[in-house]
Amino acid sequence: MAGFNDVPLIQNLAVPTVCLLIAFLSYFSQYIFHRSTLDPGPPSRTESVVFNALLLCLWLAYFRSVTIDPGRYVFPGKVIESDSRWCRKCEAPKPPRAHHCRHCGQCIPKMDHHCPWTRNCVSMTTFPHFLRFLVYSNLSLWALGRLLWQRFYALWEARHLPAYLGPSLQALIALALTSLICLFTTLALGVMLVTTLRAWLFNCTMIEGWELERHEAVVDRDGRDWWDITQPDGEKVRFERIEFPYDIGLFANMSQAMGTSNPLLWFFPFAGNPHVGTDGRGVGWNWEENGFNRKEGMWPPLDPEKIRRAARPWPASHGHDRARLPYEDLSLEEQKRAFKQRQEEDARRRKSLLAELEEVDDYDFVDDVNDSNDARGRDSGGAPGWMNSDGERLQDYGVDEEAEDAEAEDLHDEDMPLGELLRRRRVVSRDDAA
């Protein structure tokens, strides 16, 4: 899946291609069975009814996987600041388990990944339909595989008969082509089904699995349970081993993901899906934790490498928004001079960055985890970011890494234009006056 979301051809043709594949395997195969001379003849009435019923469920589940909104957060009023996680792209708070999707352009509740074959995010609202789609796809493929196997077995039983007594060459070619496509599709969707079932049972999304693997790599590399890290604001935080908090039990995990505790509705094709709460609380805003950590809200784990990079003393760093408020009282000429000075400081900052990128220190844990990364947690192309054992980064799941890095490094205003800081100050002032 890595990289498929960035291929323009797949972005435009993914859904039509999936529809053509389903139609080919579903209806061309039945045409062969009914119109060719292949033994043992057309499928029975029961076989046809079961196969077409599975196809109907498959079409419905895929349609809803593509068309259902992946979920969005609606805030009661204009949000200026937040004490919790903050998305700089949405300019709004980011609830737990949410990530900003660079394809959907918004924060997605309980984002699993952005699926290139549905052109939609697998999220809290679409996961039930995506799981049903995979279940009905695999059941349909297994039913088709059984019908194909019956015809191959009949050919094997009649292998000693003269060729002119067997099926036509066109029928044999069609049977072989359909069987090969069915085989490769079954293997691909089988892997997807196993991966999705694992995420369902353990209540762990693909993104959270990536974060968990990175966290284990950091802990195992150092060999200690915790150490102190200094944040950009000078505050020290304790880095420690964190258990995945959202695995709350097998049945509870499955019920939470499907939006109901009634198992009869989990795979019912017309069943619904969870909806994001509209009051800032409830489903999608807060998630039950298992209590294995010393307190709630510790996920996602800290990334020491990003915090260390953010804590370096940049020449242009002057603190948070309120430390820059005196700029608002300056005259226009003074503001221009201040802005020019800031540009010069940014130039020195870039030079300092280039020099520091060549350093290697004791935090270079990435080499021991993935040989394709260099010593600074960057991939072979030089882009920052940790890769898991499969060579995947967060962007391969559709996550906007720029938004994630800004949040992790707590760069509130070091890279923010002066005009934006002044605009925010005016907004805050108007709200205070009101």
mmCIF file of C-alpha atoms in Angstrom, residues 116-276:
data_model
loop_
_atom_site.group_PDB
_atom_site.id
_atom_site.type_symbol
_atom_site.label_atom_id
_atom_site.label_comp_id
_atom_site.label_asym_id
_atom_site.label_seq_id
_atom_site.Cartn_x
_atom_site.Cartn_y
_atom_site.Cartn_z
ATOM 1 C CA PRO A 116 -6.141 4.123 -2.306
ATOM 2 C CA TRP A 117 -8.723 1.575 -3.524
ATOM 3 C CA THR A 118 -11.679 3.377 -1.944
ATOM 4 C CA ARG A 119 -10.241 6.909 -2.230
ATOM 5 C CA ASN A 120 -11.420 7.358 1.324
ATOM 6 C CA CYS A 121 -10.010 7.122 4.813
ATOM 7 C CA VAL A 122 -10.559 3.997 6.872
ATOM 8 C CA SER A 123 -11.662 5.692 10.058
ATOM 9 C CA MET A 124 -14.051 5.422 12.955
ATOM 10 C CA THR A 125 -17.074 5.919 10.672
ATOM 11 C CA THR A 126 -15.949 3.861 7.656
ATOM 12 C CA PHE A 127 -14.191 0.958 9.378
ATOM 13 C CA PRO A 128 -17.354 -1.206 9.759
ATOM 14 C CA HIS A 129 -18.131 -0.909 6.038
ATOM 15 C CA PHE A 130 -14.501 -1.506 5.063
ATOM 16 C CA LEU A 131 -14.368 -4.655 7.204
ATOM 17 C CA ARG A 132 -17.659 -5.912 5.740
ATOM 18 C CA PHE A 133 -16.333 -5.214 2.253
ATOM 19 C CA LEU A 134 -13.252 -7.354 2.921
ATOM 20 C CA VAL A 135 -15.319 -10.129 4.515
ATOM 21 C CA TYR A 136 -17.815 -10.326 1.653
ATOM 22 C CA SER A 137 -15.015 -9.996 -0.918
ATOM 23 C CA ASN A 138 -13.173 -12.967 0.509
ATOM 24 C CA LEU A 139 -16.349 -15.022 0.899
ATOM 25 C CA SER A 140 -17.281 -14.300 -2.721
ATOM 26 C CA LEU A 141 -13.802 -15.226 -3.909
ATOM 27 C CA TRP A 142 -13.876 -18.469 -1.942
ATOM 28 C CA ALA A 143 -17.275 -19.329 -3.430
ATOM 29 C CA LEU A 144 -15.934 -18.548 -6.909
ATOM 30 C CA GLY A 145 -12.805 -20.580 -6.200
ATOM 31 C CA ARG A 146 -14.974 -23.570 -5.314
ATOM 32 C CA LEU A 147 -16.863 -23.307 -8.602
ATOM 33 C CA LEU A 148 -13.605 -23.005 -10.542
ATOM 34 C CA TRP A 149 -12.122 -25.959 -8.704
ATOM 35 C CA GLN A 150 -15.093 -28.135 -9.692
ATOM 36 C CA ARG A 151 -14.399 -27.431 -13.374
ATOM 37 C CA PHE A 152 -10.664 -28.084 -13.074
ATOM 38 C CA TYR A 153 -11.409 -31.337 -11.275
ATOM 39 C CA ALA A 154 -13.770 -32.383 -14.072
ATOM 40 C CA LEU A 155 -11.025 -31.638 -16.607
ATOM 41 C CA TRP A 156 -8.591 -33.790 -14.632
ATOM 42 C CA GLU A 157 -11.056 -36.669 -14.466
ATOM 43 C CA ALA A 158 -11.515 -36.514 -18.265
ATOM 44 C CA ARG A 159 -7.822 -36.079 -19.067
ATOM 45 C CA HIS A 160 -7.651 -39.403 -20.966
ATOM 46 C CA LEU A 161 -10.549 -38.594 -23.294
ATOM 47 C CA PRO A 162 -9.935 -37.239 -26.820
ATOM 48 C CA ALA A 163 -9.622 -33.472 -26.948
ATOM 49 C CA TYR A 164 -12.576 -33.020 -29.301
ATOM 50 C CA LEU A 165 -14.865 -34.472 -26.623
ATOM 51 C CA GLY A 166 -13.800 -31.815 -24.105
ATOM 52 C CA PRO A 167 -14.528 -28.090 -23.835
ATOM 53 C CA SER A 168 -13.557 -25.600 -26.525
ATOM 54 C CA LEU A 169 -10.247 -23.754 -26.562
ATOM 55 C CA GLN A 170 -12.017 -20.446 -25.854
ATOM 56 C CA ALA A 171 -13.630 -21.939 -22.745
ATOM 57 C CA LEU A 172 -10.279 -23.230 -21.477
ATOM 58 C CA ILE A 173 -8.612 -19.850 -22.021
ATOM 59 C CA ALA A 174 -11.449 -18.034 -20.241
ATOM 60 C CA LEU A 175 -11.304 -20.534 -17.360
ATOM 61 C CA ALA A 176 -7.542 -20.134 -16.973
ATOM 62 C CA LEU A 177 -7.678 -16.325 -17.113
ATOM 63 C CA THR A 178 -10.486 -16.121 -14.576
ATOM 64 C CA SER A 179 -8.695 -18.561 -12.276
ATOM 65 C CA LEU A 180 -5.417 -16.613 -12.325
ATOM 66 C CA ILE A 181 -7.126 -13.285 -11.584
ATOM 67 C CA CYS A 182 -9.181 -14.943 -8.842
ATOM 68 C CA LEU A 183 -6.034 -16.440 -7.289
ATOM 69 C CA PHE A 184 -4.044 -13.200 -7.109
ATOM 70 C CA THR A 185 -7.052 -11.201 -5.932
ATOM 71 C CA THR A 186 -7.733 -13.767 -3.202
ATOM 72 C CA LEU A 187 -4.139 -13.562 -1.962
ATOM 73 C CA ALA A 188 -4.141 -9.749 -1.885
ATOM 74 C CA LEU A 189 -7.531 -9.409 -0.203
ATOM 75 C CA GLY A 190 -6.715 -12.250 2.170
ATOM 76 C CA VAL A 191 -3.709 -10.335 3.496
ATOM 77 C CA MET A 192 -5.836 -7.184 3.821
ATOM 78 C CA LEU A 193 -8.518 -9.140 5.691
ATOM 79 C CA VAL A 194 -6.026 -10.611 8.175
ATOM 80 C CA THR A 195 -4.494 -7.180 8.812
ATOM 81 C CA THR A 196 -7.900 -5.552 9.282
ATOM 82 C CA LEU A 197 -9.147 -8.336 11.556
ATOM 83 C CA ARG A 198 -6.075 -7.916 13.734
ATOM 84 C CA ALA A 199 -6.725 -4.175 13.984
ATOM 85 C CA TRP A 200 -10.350 -4.932 14.873
ATOM 86 C CA LEU A 201 -9.554 -7.482 17.572
ATOM 87 C CA PHE A 202 -6.813 -5.445 19.256
ATOM 88 C CA ASN A 203 -8.422 -2.022 18.676
ATOM 89 C CA CYS A 204 -5.147 -0.808 17.170
ATOM 90 C CA THR A 205 -5.122 1.102 13.896
ATOM 91 C CA MET A 206 -2.320 0.773 11.334
ATOM 92 C CA ILE A 207 -1.026 4.203 12.331
ATOM 93 C CA GLU A 208 -1.046 3.270 16.020
ATOM 94 C CA GLY A 209 0.759 0.030 15.166
ATOM 95 C CA TRP A 210 3.424 2.122 13.435
ATOM 96 C CA GLU A 211 3.685 4.390 16.488
ATOM 97 C CA LEU A 212 3.902 1.378 18.803
ATOM 98 C CA GLU A 213 6.715 -0.174 16.764
ATOM 99 C CA ARG A 214 8.624 3.103 16.808
ATOM 100 C CA HIS A 215 8.144 3.405 20.575
ATOM 101 C CA GLU A 216 9.412 -0.145 21.166
ATOM 102 C CA ALA A 217 12.437 0.592 18.983
ATOM 103 C CA VAL A 218 13.299 3.671 21.059
ATOM 104 C CA VAL A 219 12.913 1.831 24.359
ATOM 105 C CA ASP A 220 14.856 -1.243 23.240
ATOM 106 C CA ARG A 221 17.641 0.875 21.772
ATOM 107 C CA ASP A 222 18.359 2.663 25.023
ATOM 108 C CA GLY A 223 17.848 -0.301 27.319
ATOM 109 C CA ARG A 224 16.277 1.790 30.088
ATOM 110 C CA ASP A 225 12.691 2.322 31.118
ATOM 111 C CA TRP A 226 12.875 6.106 31.041
ATOM 112 C CA TRP A 227 15.084 9.165 30.860
ATOM 113 C CA ASP A 228 14.583 12.914 31.083
ATOM 114 C CA ILE A 229 14.013 15.004 27.956
ATOM 115 C CA THR A 230 14.027 18.784 27.759
ATOM 116 C CA GLN A 231 11.257 20.324 25.648
ATOM 117 C CA PRO A 232 11.652 23.564 23.622
ATOM 118 C CA ASP A 233 10.179 25.573 26.494
ATOM 119 C CA GLY A 234 12.852 24.238 28.883
ATOM 120 C CA GLU A 235 10.507 21.921 30.766
ATOM 121 C CA LYS A 236 11.769 18.414 31.463
ATOM 122 C CA VAL A 237 9.516 15.471 30.784
ATOM 123 C CA ARG A 238 10.024 11.835 31.617
ATOM 124 C CA PHE A 239 10.249 9.413 28.740
ATOM 125 C CA GLU A 240 9.011 5.981 29.734
ATOM 126 C CA ARG A 241 7.680 2.767 28.311
ATOM 127 C CA ILE A 242 3.991 3.212 27.468
ATOM 128 C CA GLU A 243 1.543 0.374 27.020
ATOM 129 C CA PHE A 244 -1.039 0.663 24.253
ATOM 130 C CA PRO A 245 -4.023 2.062 26.177
ATOM 131 C CA TYR A 246 -6.980 1.406 23.848
ATOM 132 C CA ASP A 247 -7.027 -2.401 23.995
ATOM 133 C CA ILE A 248 -9.919 -2.678 26.439
ATOM 134 C CA GLY A 249 -10.846 -6.333 25.901
ATOM 135 C CA LEU A 250 -11.762 -8.489 22.923
ATOM 136 C CA PHE A 251 -15.540 -8.027 22.908
ATOM 137 C CA ALA A 252 -15.338 -4.362 23.901
ATOM 138 C CA ASN A 253 -12.812 -3.720 21.119
ATOM 139 C CA MET A 254 -15.057 -5.278 18.484
ATOM 140 C CA SER A 255 -18.188 -3.560 19.779
ATOM 141 C CA GLN A 256 -16.508 -0.161 19.848
ATOM 142 C CA ALA A 257 -15.232 -0.487 16.285
ATOM 143 C CA MET A 258 -18.576 -1.633 14.849
ATOM 144 C CA GLY A 259 -20.627 0.911 16.794
ATOM 145 C CA THR A 260 -22.858 -1.685 18.462
ATOM 146 C CA SER A 261 -22.560 -4.497 20.999
ATOM 147 C CA ASN A 262 -25.004 -6.687 19.034
ATOM 148 C CA PRO A 263 -22.896 -9.272 17.151
ATOM 149 C CA LEU A 264 -25.790 -9.938 14.768
ATOM 150 C CA LEU A 265 -25.347 -6.453 13.311
ATOM 151 C CA TRP A 266 -21.592 -6.552 12.894
ATOM 152 C CA PHE A 267 -21.746 -8.142 9.445
ATOM 153 C CA PHE A 268 -25.298 -7.225 8.509
ATOM 154 C CA PRO A 269 -24.876 -5.423 5.147
ATOM 155 C CA PHE A 270 -27.448 -2.740 5.967
ATOM 156 C CA ALA A 271 -26.055 -1.993 9.456
ATOM 157 C CA GLY A 272 -24.818 1.495 10.233
ATOM 158 C CA ASN A 273 -21.625 2.886 11.674
ATOM 159 C CA PRO A 274 -20.493 5.058 14.613
ATOM 160 C CA HIS A 275 -20.991 8.816 14.332
ATOM 161 C CA VAL A 276 -18.810 11.558 15.733
#
